[in-house]
Short mmCIF file of N, CA, C and O and ligand atoms in Angstrom, two decimals:
data_model
loop_
_atom_site.label_atom_id
_atom_site.label_comp_id
_atom_site.label_asym_id
_atom_site.label_seq_id
_atom_site.Cartn_x
_atom_site.Cartn_y
_atom_site.Cartn_z
N UNK A 285 32.35 -115.60 -84.45
CA UNK A 285 31.65 -114.54 -83.71
C UNK A 285 32.04 -114.56 -82.24
O UNK A 285 32.00 -115.60 -81.60
N UNK A 286 32.44 -113.42 -81.72
CA UNK A 286 32.75 -113.34 -80.30
C UNK A 286 31.48 -113.08 -79.52
O UNK A 286 30.90 -111.99 -79.61
N UNK A 287 31.02 -114.08 -78.80
CA UNK A 287 29.82 -113.86 -78.00
C UNK A 287 30.16 -113.94 -76.52
O UNK A 287 31.19 -114.47 -76.14
N UNK A 288 29.29 -113.39 -75.71
CA UNK A 288 29.52 -113.32 -74.28
C UNK A 288 28.33 -114.00 -73.60
O UNK A 288 27.19 -113.66 -73.87
N UNK A 289 28.66 -114.95 -72.77
CA UNK A 289 27.62 -115.68 -72.05
C UNK A 289 26.79 -114.69 -71.23
O UNK A 289 27.34 -113.75 -70.65
N UNK A 290 25.51 -114.91 -71.18
CA UNK A 290 24.61 -114.06 -70.39
C UNK A 290 24.47 -112.64 -70.92
O UNK A 290 23.98 -111.77 -70.21
N UNK A 291 24.90 -112.39 -72.15
CA UNK A 291 24.71 -111.05 -72.73
C UNK A 291 23.43 -111.07 -73.56
O UNK A 291 23.32 -111.82 -74.53
N UNK A 292 22.50 -110.22 -73.20
CA UNK A 292 21.19 -110.20 -73.86
C UNK A 292 21.31 -109.81 -75.34
O UNK A 292 20.59 -110.35 -76.19
N UNK A 293 22.24 -108.91 -75.66
CA UNK A 293 22.37 -108.49 -77.06
C UNK A 293 23.07 -109.57 -77.91
O UNK A 293 22.75 -109.74 -79.09
N UNK A 294 24.01 -110.32 -77.32
CA UNK A 294 24.58 -111.47 -78.04
C UNK A 294 23.48 -112.48 -78.35
O UNK A 294 23.46 -113.07 -79.43
N UNK A 295 22.55 -112.65 -77.41
CA UNK A 295 21.44 -113.60 -77.63
C UNK A 295 20.51 -113.09 -78.71
O UNK A 295 19.97 -113.87 -79.50
N UNK A 296 20.34 -111.79 -78.80
CA UNK A 296 19.52 -111.21 -79.87
C UNK A 296 20.19 -111.44 -81.22
O UNK A 296 19.55 -111.87 -82.19
N UNK A 297 21.50 -111.19 -81.31
CA UNK A 297 22.24 -111.41 -82.56
C UNK A 297 22.13 -112.88 -82.99
O UNK A 297 21.92 -113.18 -84.17
N UNK A 298 22.21 -113.79 -82.01
CA UNK A 298 22.15 -115.22 -82.31
C UNK A 298 20.73 -115.69 -82.64
O UNK A 298 20.53 -116.81 -83.10
N UNK A 299 19.73 -114.83 -82.38
CA UNK A 299 18.33 -115.20 -82.64
C UNK A 299 17.72 -115.99 -81.50
O UNK A 299 16.62 -116.53 -81.63
N UNK A 300 18.40 -116.06 -80.36
CA UNK A 300 17.87 -116.80 -79.21
C UNK A 300 16.83 -116.00 -78.44
O UNK A 300 16.04 -116.55 -77.67
N UNK A 301 16.88 -114.67 -78.60
CA UNK A 301 15.86 -113.79 -78.02
C UNK A 301 15.29 -112.99 -79.20
O UNK A 301 16.06 -112.51 -80.04
N UNK A 302 13.97 -112.86 -79.29
CA UNK A 302 13.39 -112.15 -80.44
C UNK A 302 13.68 -110.65 -80.41
O UNK A 302 13.87 -110.07 -79.33
N UNK A 303 13.73 -110.05 -81.59
CA UNK A 303 13.91 -108.60 -81.68
C UNK A 303 13.24 -108.11 -82.95
O UNK A 303 13.03 -108.88 -83.88
N UNK A 304 12.92 -106.82 -82.98
CA UNK A 304 12.35 -106.20 -84.18
C UNK A 304 13.51 -105.67 -85.01
O UNK A 304 13.94 -104.52 -84.86
N UNK A 305 14.02 -106.54 -85.88
CA UNK A 305 15.23 -106.20 -86.67
C UNK A 305 14.94 -105.11 -87.69
O UNK A 305 13.93 -105.16 -88.38
N UNK A 306 15.85 -104.15 -87.79
CA UNK A 306 15.72 -103.16 -88.87
C UNK A 306 16.87 -103.25 -89.88
O UNK A 306 16.73 -102.79 -91.00
N UNK A 307 17.99 -103.85 -89.48
CA UNK A 307 19.13 -103.95 -90.40
C UNK A 307 20.08 -105.04 -89.91
O UNK A 307 20.26 -105.23 -88.72
N UNK A 308 20.70 -105.71 -90.88
CA UNK A 308 21.72 -106.70 -90.52
C UNK A 308 22.71 -106.86 -91.67
O UNK A 308 22.31 -106.88 -92.84
N UNK A 309 23.98 -106.93 -91.33
CA UNK A 309 24.99 -107.36 -92.30
C UNK A 309 26.00 -108.23 -91.56
O UNK A 309 25.75 -108.66 -90.43
N UNK A 310 27.14 -108.45 -92.17
CA UNK A 310 28.12 -109.36 -91.59
C UNK A 310 28.59 -108.93 -90.19
O UNK A 310 28.84 -109.76 -89.31
N UNK A 311 28.69 -107.62 -89.99
CA UNK A 311 29.30 -107.09 -88.76
C UNK A 311 28.34 -106.41 -87.80
O UNK A 311 28.66 -106.24 -86.63
N UNK A 312 27.21 -105.95 -88.33
CA UNK A 312 26.35 -105.05 -87.56
C UNK A 312 24.91 -105.55 -87.54
O UNK A 312 24.43 -106.15 -88.52
N UNK A 313 24.22 -105.31 -86.41
CA UNK A 313 22.81 -105.66 -86.27
C UNK A 313 22.10 -104.44 -85.68
O UNK A 313 22.64 -103.77 -84.80
N UNK A 314 20.93 -104.12 -86.20
CA UNK A 314 20.16 -102.99 -85.66
C UNK A 314 18.73 -103.44 -85.44
O UNK A 314 18.15 -104.19 -86.24
N UNK A 315 18.14 -102.98 -84.33
CA UNK A 315 16.79 -103.40 -83.95
C UNK A 315 16.13 -102.31 -83.12
O UNK A 315 16.81 -101.44 -82.56
N UNK A 316 14.81 -102.37 -83.06
CA UNK A 316 14.07 -101.36 -82.30
C UNK A 316 14.26 -101.59 -80.80
O UNK A 316 14.16 -102.73 -80.33
N UNK A 317 14.53 -100.49 -80.09
CA UNK A 317 14.63 -100.58 -78.62
C UNK A 317 13.27 -100.99 -78.08
O UNK A 317 12.23 -100.44 -78.49
N UNK A 318 13.27 -101.95 -77.16
CA UNK A 318 12.01 -102.45 -76.59
C UNK A 318 11.29 -101.35 -75.80
O UNK A 318 10.06 -101.36 -75.70
N UNK A 319 12.04 -100.39 -75.26
CA UNK A 319 11.46 -99.23 -74.57
C UNK A 319 11.64 -98.02 -75.47
O UNK A 319 12.67 -97.34 -75.39
N UNK A 320 10.67 -97.77 -76.30
CA UNK A 320 10.76 -96.68 -77.29
C UNK A 320 10.69 -95.31 -76.60
O UNK A 320 9.64 -94.92 -76.08
N UNK A 321 11.80 -94.57 -76.63
CA UNK A 321 11.78 -93.20 -76.10
C UNK A 321 10.98 -92.32 -77.06
O UNK A 321 10.14 -91.52 -76.64
N UNK A 322 11.25 -92.45 -78.35
CA UNK A 322 10.44 -91.79 -79.37
C UNK A 322 10.17 -92.84 -80.46
O UNK A 322 10.84 -93.89 -80.50
N UNK A 323 9.26 -92.54 -81.35
CA UNK A 323 8.89 -93.49 -82.41
C UNK A 323 10.10 -93.79 -83.30
O UNK A 323 10.67 -92.88 -83.89
N UNK A 324 10.47 -95.06 -83.36
CA UNK A 324 11.57 -95.48 -84.21
C UNK A 324 12.89 -95.61 -83.48
O UNK A 324 13.92 -95.93 -84.10
N UNK A 325 12.92 -95.40 -82.17
CA UNK A 325 14.14 -95.52 -81.34
C UNK A 325 14.82 -96.86 -81.65
O UNK A 325 14.26 -97.92 -81.42
N UNK A 326 16.03 -96.76 -82.18
CA UNK A 326 16.74 -97.93 -82.72
C UNK A 326 18.10 -98.10 -82.04
O UNK A 326 18.76 -97.10 -81.70
N UNK A 327 18.51 -99.34 -81.86
CA UNK A 327 19.85 -99.64 -81.33
C UNK A 327 20.68 -100.26 -82.45
O UNK A 327 20.21 -101.17 -83.14
N UNK A 328 21.89 -99.77 -82.61
CA UNK A 328 22.82 -100.32 -83.60
C UNK A 328 23.98 -100.93 -82.82
O UNK A 328 24.62 -100.25 -82.00
N UNK A 329 24.24 -102.21 -83.07
CA UNK A 329 25.27 -102.92 -82.28
C UNK A 329 26.22 -103.70 -83.19
O UNK A 329 25.85 -104.11 -84.27
N UNK A 330 27.46 -103.91 -82.71
CA UNK A 330 28.35 -104.82 -83.44
C UNK A 330 27.94 -106.25 -83.11
O UNK A 330 27.50 -106.53 -82.00
N UNK A 331 28.05 -107.16 -84.07
CA UNK A 331 27.73 -108.56 -83.78
C UNK A 331 28.73 -109.16 -82.80
O UNK A 331 28.38 -109.97 -81.96
N UNK A 332 29.99 -108.77 -82.94
CA UNK A 332 31.00 -109.24 -82.00
C UNK A 332 30.84 -108.51 -80.68
O UNK A 332 30.75 -107.29 -80.65
N UNK A 333 30.85 -109.27 -79.60
CA UNK A 333 30.66 -108.65 -78.29
C UNK A 333 31.84 -107.76 -77.90
O UNK A 333 32.99 -108.16 -77.98
N UNK A 334 31.52 -106.54 -77.51
CA UNK A 334 32.49 -105.65 -76.88
C UNK A 334 31.69 -104.89 -75.82
O UNK A 334 30.53 -104.54 -76.04
N UNK A 335 32.29 -104.67 -74.66
CA UNK A 335 31.53 -104.16 -73.53
C UNK A 335 31.03 -102.73 -73.77
O UNK A 335 29.86 -102.42 -73.57
N UNK A 336 31.93 -101.88 -74.17
CA UNK A 336 31.54 -100.49 -74.44
C UNK A 336 32.67 -99.80 -75.21
O UNK A 336 33.60 -100.47 -75.69
N UNK A 337 32.61 -98.49 -75.33
CA UNK A 337 33.54 -97.78 -76.22
C UNK A 337 35.00 -97.94 -75.78
O UNK A 337 35.91 -97.96 -76.62
N UNK A 338 35.22 -98.08 -74.48
CA UNK A 338 36.59 -98.21 -73.98
C UNK A 338 37.27 -99.48 -74.51
O UNK A 338 38.49 -99.52 -74.64
N UNK A 339 36.47 -100.50 -74.74
CA UNK A 339 37.04 -101.80 -75.14
C UNK A 339 36.89 -102.08 -76.63
O UNK A 339 36.99 -103.22 -77.06
N UNK A 340 36.62 -101.02 -77.40
CA UNK A 340 36.34 -101.19 -78.82
C UNK A 340 37.51 -100.75 -79.67
O UNK A 340 38.02 -99.63 -79.49
N UNK A 341 37.95 -101.60 -80.60
CA UNK A 341 39.09 -101.20 -81.44
C UNK A 341 38.61 -100.36 -82.63
O UNK A 341 37.42 -100.30 -82.93
N UNK A 342 39.57 -99.71 -83.28
CA UNK A 342 39.27 -98.78 -84.37
C UNK A 342 38.45 -99.42 -85.48
O UNK A 342 37.50 -98.83 -86.00
N UNK A 343 38.82 -100.65 -85.85
CA UNK A 343 38.17 -101.31 -86.99
C UNK A 343 36.69 -101.58 -86.69
O UNK A 343 35.83 -101.33 -87.55
N UNK A 344 36.42 -102.05 -85.50
CA UNK A 344 35.02 -102.33 -85.12
C UNK A 344 34.22 -101.02 -85.03
O UNK A 344 33.08 -100.95 -85.51
N UNK A 345 34.83 -100.00 -84.44
CA UNK A 345 34.15 -98.70 -84.33
C UNK A 345 33.83 -98.14 -85.71
O UNK A 345 32.74 -97.60 -85.94
N UNK A 346 34.76 -98.30 -86.64
CA UNK A 346 34.56 -97.79 -88.00
C UNK A 346 33.40 -98.51 -88.68
O UNK A 346 32.53 -97.88 -89.29
N UNK A 347 33.39 -99.84 -88.57
CA UNK A 347 32.32 -100.63 -89.19
C UNK A 347 30.96 -100.27 -88.59
O UNK A 347 29.96 -100.14 -89.29
N UNK A 348 30.94 -100.12 -87.28
CA UNK A 348 29.68 -99.84 -86.58
C UNK A 348 29.13 -98.48 -87.00
O UNK A 348 27.98 -98.37 -87.43
N UNK A 349 29.95 -97.45 -86.90
CA UNK A 349 29.42 -96.10 -87.19
C UNK A 349 29.17 -95.90 -88.67
O UNK A 349 28.30 -95.09 -89.05
N UNK A 350 29.86 -96.66 -89.51
CA UNK A 350 29.64 -96.54 -90.95
C UNK A 350 28.20 -96.86 -91.34
O UNK A 350 27.71 -96.38 -92.36
N UNK A 351 27.51 -97.68 -90.54
CA UNK A 351 26.13 -98.06 -90.87
C UNK A 351 25.11 -97.05 -90.34
O UNK A 351 23.93 -97.10 -90.72
N UNK A 352 25.54 -96.14 -89.46
CA UNK A 352 24.58 -95.25 -88.81
C UNK A 352 23.89 -94.28 -89.79
O UNK A 352 22.67 -94.11 -89.71
N UNK A 353 24.59 -93.66 -90.75
CA UNK A 353 23.89 -92.75 -91.66
C UNK A 353 22.78 -93.44 -92.46
O UNK A 353 21.69 -92.88 -92.64
N UNK A 354 23.06 -94.66 -92.92
CA UNK A 354 22.05 -95.41 -93.70
C UNK A 354 20.79 -95.64 -92.86
O UNK A 354 19.67 -95.42 -93.32
N UNK A 355 20.97 -96.07 -91.62
CA UNK A 355 19.82 -96.38 -90.76
C UNK A 355 19.10 -95.08 -90.35
O UNK A 355 17.87 -95.03 -90.33
N UNK A 356 19.87 -94.03 -90.07
CA UNK A 356 19.26 -92.73 -89.72
C UNK A 356 18.40 -92.23 -90.88
O UNK A 356 17.28 -91.73 -90.68
N UNK A 357 18.89 -92.39 -92.09
CA UNK A 357 18.11 -91.95 -93.26
C UNK A 357 16.87 -92.80 -93.48
O UNK A 357 15.83 -92.29 -93.91
N UNK A 358 16.96 -94.09 -93.15
CA UNK A 358 15.78 -94.96 -93.26
C UNK A 358 14.72 -94.54 -92.23
O UNK A 358 13.52 -94.53 -92.53
N UNK A 359 15.17 -94.16 -91.04
CA UNK A 359 14.22 -93.69 -90.01
C UNK A 359 13.57 -92.38 -90.46
O UNK A 359 12.37 -92.16 -90.28
N UNK A 360 14.39 -91.51 -91.06
CA UNK A 360 13.88 -90.22 -91.55
C UNK A 360 12.81 -90.43 -92.62
O UNK A 360 11.73 -89.82 -92.58
N UNK A 361 13.09 -91.35 -93.52
CA UNK A 361 12.16 -91.66 -94.60
C UNK A 361 10.88 -92.32 -94.07
O UNK A 361 9.77 -92.04 -94.55
N UNK A 362 11.04 -93.16 -93.03
CA UNK A 362 9.91 -93.94 -92.53
C UNK A 362 8.92 -93.11 -91.71
O UNK A 362 7.71 -93.29 -91.83
N UNK A 363 9.46 -92.23 -90.84
CA UNK A 363 8.58 -91.58 -89.86
C UNK A 363 8.60 -90.05 -89.92
O UNK A 363 7.95 -89.40 -89.11
N UNK A 364 9.38 -89.48 -90.83
CA UNK A 364 9.47 -88.03 -90.99
C UNK A 364 9.75 -87.28 -89.67
O UNK A 364 9.05 -86.32 -89.33
N UNK A 365 10.75 -87.73 -88.89
CA UNK A 365 11.12 -86.93 -87.72
C UNK A 365 11.72 -85.61 -88.19
O UNK A 365 12.12 -85.50 -89.36
N UNK A 366 11.77 -84.63 -87.28
CA UNK A 366 12.35 -83.34 -87.65
C UNK A 366 13.83 -83.27 -87.28
O UNK A 366 14.51 -82.28 -87.56
N UNK A 367 14.35 -84.34 -86.64
CA UNK A 367 15.76 -84.41 -86.28
C UNK A 367 16.06 -85.78 -85.69
O UNK A 367 15.18 -86.64 -85.61
N UNK A 368 17.31 -85.99 -85.30
CA UNK A 368 17.66 -87.27 -84.65
C UNK A 368 18.84 -87.04 -83.70
O UNK A 368 19.77 -86.30 -84.04
N UNK A 369 18.76 -87.63 -82.52
CA UNK A 369 19.91 -87.64 -81.61
C UNK A 369 20.56 -89.01 -81.64
O UNK A 369 19.87 -90.04 -81.70
N UNK A 370 21.89 -89.01 -81.60
CA UNK A 370 22.66 -90.25 -81.57
C UNK A 370 23.41 -90.28 -80.25
O UNK A 370 24.13 -89.35 -79.92
N UNK A 371 23.19 -91.36 -79.50
CA UNK A 371 23.67 -91.41 -78.12
C UNK A 371 24.31 -92.75 -77.82
O UNK A 371 23.85 -93.79 -78.31
N UNK A 372 25.37 -92.73 -77.04
CA UNK A 372 26.06 -93.97 -76.66
C UNK A 372 26.45 -93.85 -75.19
O UNK A 372 27.23 -92.97 -74.83
N UNK A 373 25.87 -94.70 -74.34
CA UNK A 373 26.14 -94.66 -72.91
C UNK A 373 27.23 -95.66 -72.56
O UNK A 373 27.16 -96.83 -72.98
N UNK A 374 28.22 -95.23 -71.78
CA UNK A 374 29.34 -96.10 -71.41
C UNK A 374 29.54 -96.11 -69.91
O UNK A 374 29.82 -95.06 -69.33
N UNK A 375 29.39 -97.29 -69.33
CA UNK A 375 29.49 -97.54 -67.89
C UNK A 375 28.21 -97.04 -67.18
O UNK A 375 27.49 -96.18 -67.68
N UNK A 376 28.00 -97.64 -66.04
CA UNK A 376 26.78 -97.38 -65.27
C UNK A 376 26.58 -95.90 -64.97
O UNK A 376 25.46 -95.39 -65.05
N UNK A 377 27.66 -95.21 -64.65
CA UNK A 377 27.57 -93.79 -64.29
C UNK A 377 26.99 -92.96 -65.43
O UNK A 377 26.41 -91.90 -65.20
N UNK A 378 27.17 -93.46 -66.65
CA UNK A 378 26.67 -92.73 -67.82
C UNK A 378 25.35 -93.32 -68.32
O UNK A 378 24.88 -92.96 -69.40
N UNK A 379 24.76 -94.22 -67.56
CA UNK A 379 23.46 -94.76 -67.92
C UNK A 379 23.50 -96.05 -68.70
O UNK A 379 22.47 -96.49 -69.22
N UNK A 380 24.68 -96.69 -68.81
CA UNK A 380 24.73 -97.96 -69.55
C UNK A 380 24.10 -99.06 -68.69
O UNK A 380 24.50 -99.27 -67.54
N UNK A 381 23.11 -99.74 -69.26
CA UNK A 381 22.45 -100.82 -68.52
C UNK A 381 22.66 -102.17 -69.20
O UNK A 381 22.52 -103.21 -68.56
N UNK A 382 22.97 -102.17 -70.48
CA UNK A 382 23.32 -103.41 -71.18
C UNK A 382 24.78 -103.29 -71.60
O UNK A 382 25.16 -102.35 -72.31
N UNK A 383 25.60 -104.25 -71.16
CA UNK A 383 27.04 -104.11 -71.34
C UNK A 383 27.54 -104.82 -72.60
O UNK A 383 28.46 -105.65 -72.55
N UNK A 384 26.90 -104.47 -73.70
CA UNK A 384 27.32 -104.82 -75.07
C UNK A 384 27.16 -103.50 -75.83
O UNK A 384 26.06 -102.93 -75.86
N UNK A 385 28.24 -103.02 -76.39
CA UNK A 385 28.25 -101.70 -77.04
C UNK A 385 27.02 -101.48 -77.92
O UNK A 385 26.66 -102.35 -78.72
N UNK A 386 26.39 -100.32 -77.78
CA UNK A 386 25.24 -100.01 -78.64
C UNK A 386 25.12 -98.50 -78.83
O UNK A 386 25.43 -97.73 -77.94
N UNK A 387 24.65 -98.14 -80.00
CA UNK A 387 24.40 -96.73 -80.32
C UNK A 387 22.89 -96.55 -80.41
O UNK A 387 22.21 -97.27 -81.15
N UNK A 388 22.38 -95.58 -79.64
CA UNK A 388 20.95 -95.26 -79.71
C UNK A 388 20.71 -94.25 -80.84
O UNK A 388 21.39 -93.21 -80.89
N UNK A 389 19.75 -94.54 -81.71
CA UNK A 389 19.28 -93.56 -82.68
C UNK A 389 17.89 -93.14 -82.22
O UNK A 389 16.97 -93.98 -82.17
N UNK A 390 17.77 -91.88 -81.84
CA UNK A 390 16.51 -91.40 -81.26
C UNK A 390 15.93 -90.32 -82.16
O UNK A 390 16.34 -89.14 -82.09
N UNK A 391 14.98 -90.70 -83.02
CA UNK A 391 14.36 -89.70 -83.90
C UNK A 391 13.66 -88.64 -83.05
O UNK A 391 13.08 -88.96 -82.02
N UNK A 392 13.72 -87.39 -83.48
CA UNK A 392 13.10 -86.30 -82.72
C UNK A 392 11.94 -85.69 -83.51
O UNK A 392 12.02 -85.54 -84.73
N UNK A 393 10.89 -85.33 -82.78
CA UNK A 393 9.68 -84.83 -83.42
C UNK A 393 9.34 -83.42 -82.95
O UNK A 393 9.01 -82.56 -83.75
N UNK A 394 9.38 -83.22 -81.64
CA UNK A 394 9.14 -81.88 -81.08
C UNK A 394 9.65 -81.84 -79.64
O UNK A 394 10.18 -82.83 -79.13
N UNK A 395 9.45 -80.71 -78.99
CA UNK A 395 9.95 -80.49 -77.62
C UNK A 395 9.39 -81.48 -76.60
O UNK A 395 10.00 -81.70 -75.55
N UNK A 396 8.22 -82.03 -76.90
CA UNK A 396 7.56 -82.89 -75.92
C UNK A 396 7.59 -84.36 -76.32
O UNK A 396 6.79 -85.16 -75.84
N UNK A 397 8.55 -84.73 -77.20
CA UNK A 397 8.54 -86.10 -77.74
C UNK A 397 9.11 -87.15 -76.78
O UNK A 397 9.07 -88.34 -77.09
N UNK A 398 9.64 -86.73 -75.63
CA UNK A 398 10.10 -87.72 -74.66
C UNK A 398 11.60 -87.72 -74.44
O UNK A 398 12.10 -88.36 -73.51
N UNK A 399 12.35 -87.03 -75.28
CA UNK A 399 13.81 -87.00 -75.10
C UNK A 399 14.27 -85.55 -74.96
O UNK A 399 14.01 -84.72 -75.81
N UNK A 400 14.94 -85.28 -73.83
CA UNK A 400 15.40 -83.91 -73.59
C UNK A 400 16.75 -83.95 -72.89
O UNK A 400 16.81 -84.14 -71.68
N UNK A 401 17.85 -83.83 -73.64
CA UNK A 401 19.16 -83.83 -72.98
C UNK A 401 19.28 -82.63 -72.04
O UNK A 401 18.87 -81.53 -72.40
N UNK A 402 19.80 -82.90 -70.86
CA UNK A 402 19.96 -81.83 -69.87
C UNK A 402 21.36 -81.23 -70.04
O UNK A 402 22.32 -81.70 -69.46
N UNK A 403 21.49 -80.21 -70.86
CA UNK A 403 22.78 -79.72 -71.34
C UNK A 403 23.09 -78.39 -70.66
O UNK A 403 22.74 -77.33 -71.16
N UNK A 404 23.74 -78.47 -69.50
CA UNK A 404 24.06 -77.26 -68.75
C UNK A 404 25.54 -76.94 -68.97
O UNK A 404 26.39 -77.80 -68.74
N UNK A 405 25.86 -75.76 -69.40
CA UNK A 405 27.26 -75.44 -69.72
C UNK A 405 27.94 -74.69 -68.57
O UNK A 405 27.30 -74.02 -67.76
N UNK A 406 29.28 -74.84 -68.53
CA UNK A 406 30.08 -74.22 -67.47
C UNK A 406 31.30 -73.55 -68.11
O UNK A 406 32.43 -73.99 -67.92
N UNK A 407 31.07 -72.49 -68.85
CA UNK A 407 32.13 -71.86 -69.65
C UNK A 407 33.37 -71.47 -68.85
O UNK A 407 34.50 -71.66 -69.29
N UNK A 408 33.16 -70.90 -67.67
CA UNK A 408 34.30 -70.32 -66.94
C UNK A 408 34.99 -71.29 -65.99
O UNK A 408 35.98 -70.96 -65.35
N UNK A 409 34.46 -72.50 -65.90
CA UNK A 409 34.93 -73.42 -64.87
C UNK A 409 36.21 -74.16 -65.25
O UNK A 409 36.95 -74.61 -64.37
N UNK A 410 36.46 -74.32 -66.56
CA UNK A 410 37.56 -75.19 -66.99
C UNK A 410 38.56 -74.44 -67.86
O UNK A 410 38.19 -73.57 -68.64
N UNK A 411 39.82 -74.84 -67.74
CA UNK A 411 40.90 -74.26 -68.55
C UNK A 411 41.09 -75.14 -69.79
O UNK A 411 41.66 -76.24 -69.70
N UNK A 412 40.60 -74.67 -70.93
CA UNK A 412 40.60 -75.50 -72.13
C UNK A 412 42.01 -75.87 -72.58
O UNK A 412 42.26 -77.02 -72.99
N UNK A 413 42.96 -74.92 -72.53
CA UNK A 413 44.33 -75.18 -73.00
C UNK A 413 44.98 -76.26 -72.14
O UNK A 413 45.61 -77.20 -72.64
N UNK A 414 44.77 -76.14 -70.84
CA UNK A 414 45.33 -77.10 -69.90
C UNK A 414 44.73 -78.50 -70.15
O UNK A 414 45.45 -79.50 -70.22
N UNK A 415 43.42 -78.54 -70.33
CA UNK A 415 42.75 -79.84 -70.55
C UNK A 415 43.18 -80.47 -71.86
O UNK A 415 43.40 -81.68 -71.93
N UNK A 416 43.29 -79.66 -72.92
CA UNK A 416 43.64 -80.25 -74.22
C UNK A 416 45.05 -80.83 -74.19
O UNK A 416 45.30 -81.89 -74.76
N UNK A 417 45.96 -80.19 -73.47
CA UNK A 417 47.31 -80.76 -73.42
C UNK A 417 47.33 -82.03 -72.56
O UNK A 417 48.03 -82.99 -72.87
N UNK A 418 46.52 -82.07 -71.50
CA UNK A 418 46.44 -83.30 -70.70
C UNK A 418 45.91 -84.47 -71.54
O UNK A 418 46.47 -85.57 -71.52
N UNK A 419 44.84 -84.20 -72.26
CA UNK A 419 44.24 -85.26 -73.08
C UNK A 419 45.24 -85.75 -74.13
O UNK A 419 45.41 -86.96 -74.34
N UNK A 420 45.92 -84.79 -74.76
CA UNK A 420 46.89 -85.15 -75.83
C UNK A 420 47.98 -86.10 -75.31
O UNK A 420 48.39 -87.00 -76.03
N UNK A 421 48.40 -85.88 -74.09
CA UNK A 421 49.45 -86.74 -73.55
C UNK A 421 48.96 -88.16 -73.30
O UNK A 421 49.75 -89.08 -73.13
N UNK A 422 47.63 -88.34 -73.26
CA UNK A 422 47.07 -89.67 -73.00
C UNK A 422 46.58 -90.40 -74.25
O UNK A 422 46.03 -91.49 -74.15
N UNK A 423 46.79 -89.78 -75.41
CA UNK A 423 46.33 -90.42 -76.65
C UNK A 423 47.33 -91.47 -77.13
O UNK A 423 48.52 -91.34 -76.87
P1 AMP B 1903 21.59 -98.39 -72.20
O1 AMP B 1903 20.80 -97.90 -71.01
O2 AMP B 1903 22.26 -97.30 -72.98
O3 AMP B 1903 22.53 -99.51 -71.81
O4 AMP B 1903 20.52 -98.96 -73.21
C1 AMP B 1903 20.08 -100.27 -73.19
C2 AMP B 1903 18.80 -100.30 -73.97
O5 AMP B 1903 18.50 -101.63 -74.31
C3 AMP B 1903 17.58 -99.76 -73.20
O6 AMP B 1903 17.08 -98.61 -73.88
C4 AMP B 1903 16.60 -100.93 -73.22
O7 AMP B 1903 15.28 -100.52 -73.41
C5 AMP B 1903 17.11 -101.75 -74.38
N1 AMP B 1903 16.80 -103.18 -74.30
C6 AMP B 1903 17.02 -104.01 -73.26
N2 AMP B 1903 16.62 -105.25 -73.56
C7 AMP B 1903 16.13 -105.21 -74.83
C8 AMP B 1903 15.55 -106.17 -75.70
N3 AMP B 1903 15.39 -107.45 -75.35
N4 AMP B 1903 15.15 -105.77 -76.93
C9 AMP B 1903 15.31 -104.48 -77.30
N5 AMP B 1903 15.84 -103.53 -76.52
C10 AMP B 1903 16.24 -103.88 -75.30
ZN1 ZN B 1904 27.18 -109.26 -76.13
#
């Protein structure tokens, strides 16, 4: 197991810090977020330490996301949310506060349930063809 000293989520995986576990297998651990945005707010993490999406290889990403539908369906069955948002924050600028990759599963209930993405669009501001070719050259 690749662990990182002083990483709170590595300590949770190792059982050194308590957590409300919802799922575990060889590669993945899932537990309730200590600060529940909505009822059932869950974090899904790889057991092997990786800082965030930039430092994650294909195989680990595949294993991690492969478990998300199962856990999302368990949340749906448990609490009957009317939807679910899946969120992953990378780097401080994007709201990452724990630097061990994690996926937030945020069950949704209604407009006032505590989670409201601020989604403002800028249709005319960007040249899509130009951007897509730039991105392609960096893949
Ligand atoms: P992020 O801001 O995307 O890095 O999310 C980190 C999340 O980890 C926050 O929602 C915290 O509430 C959660 N968190 C931090 N420490 C613990 C802990 N010991 N047990 C469960 N969740 C935690
Ligand atoms: Zn870690």
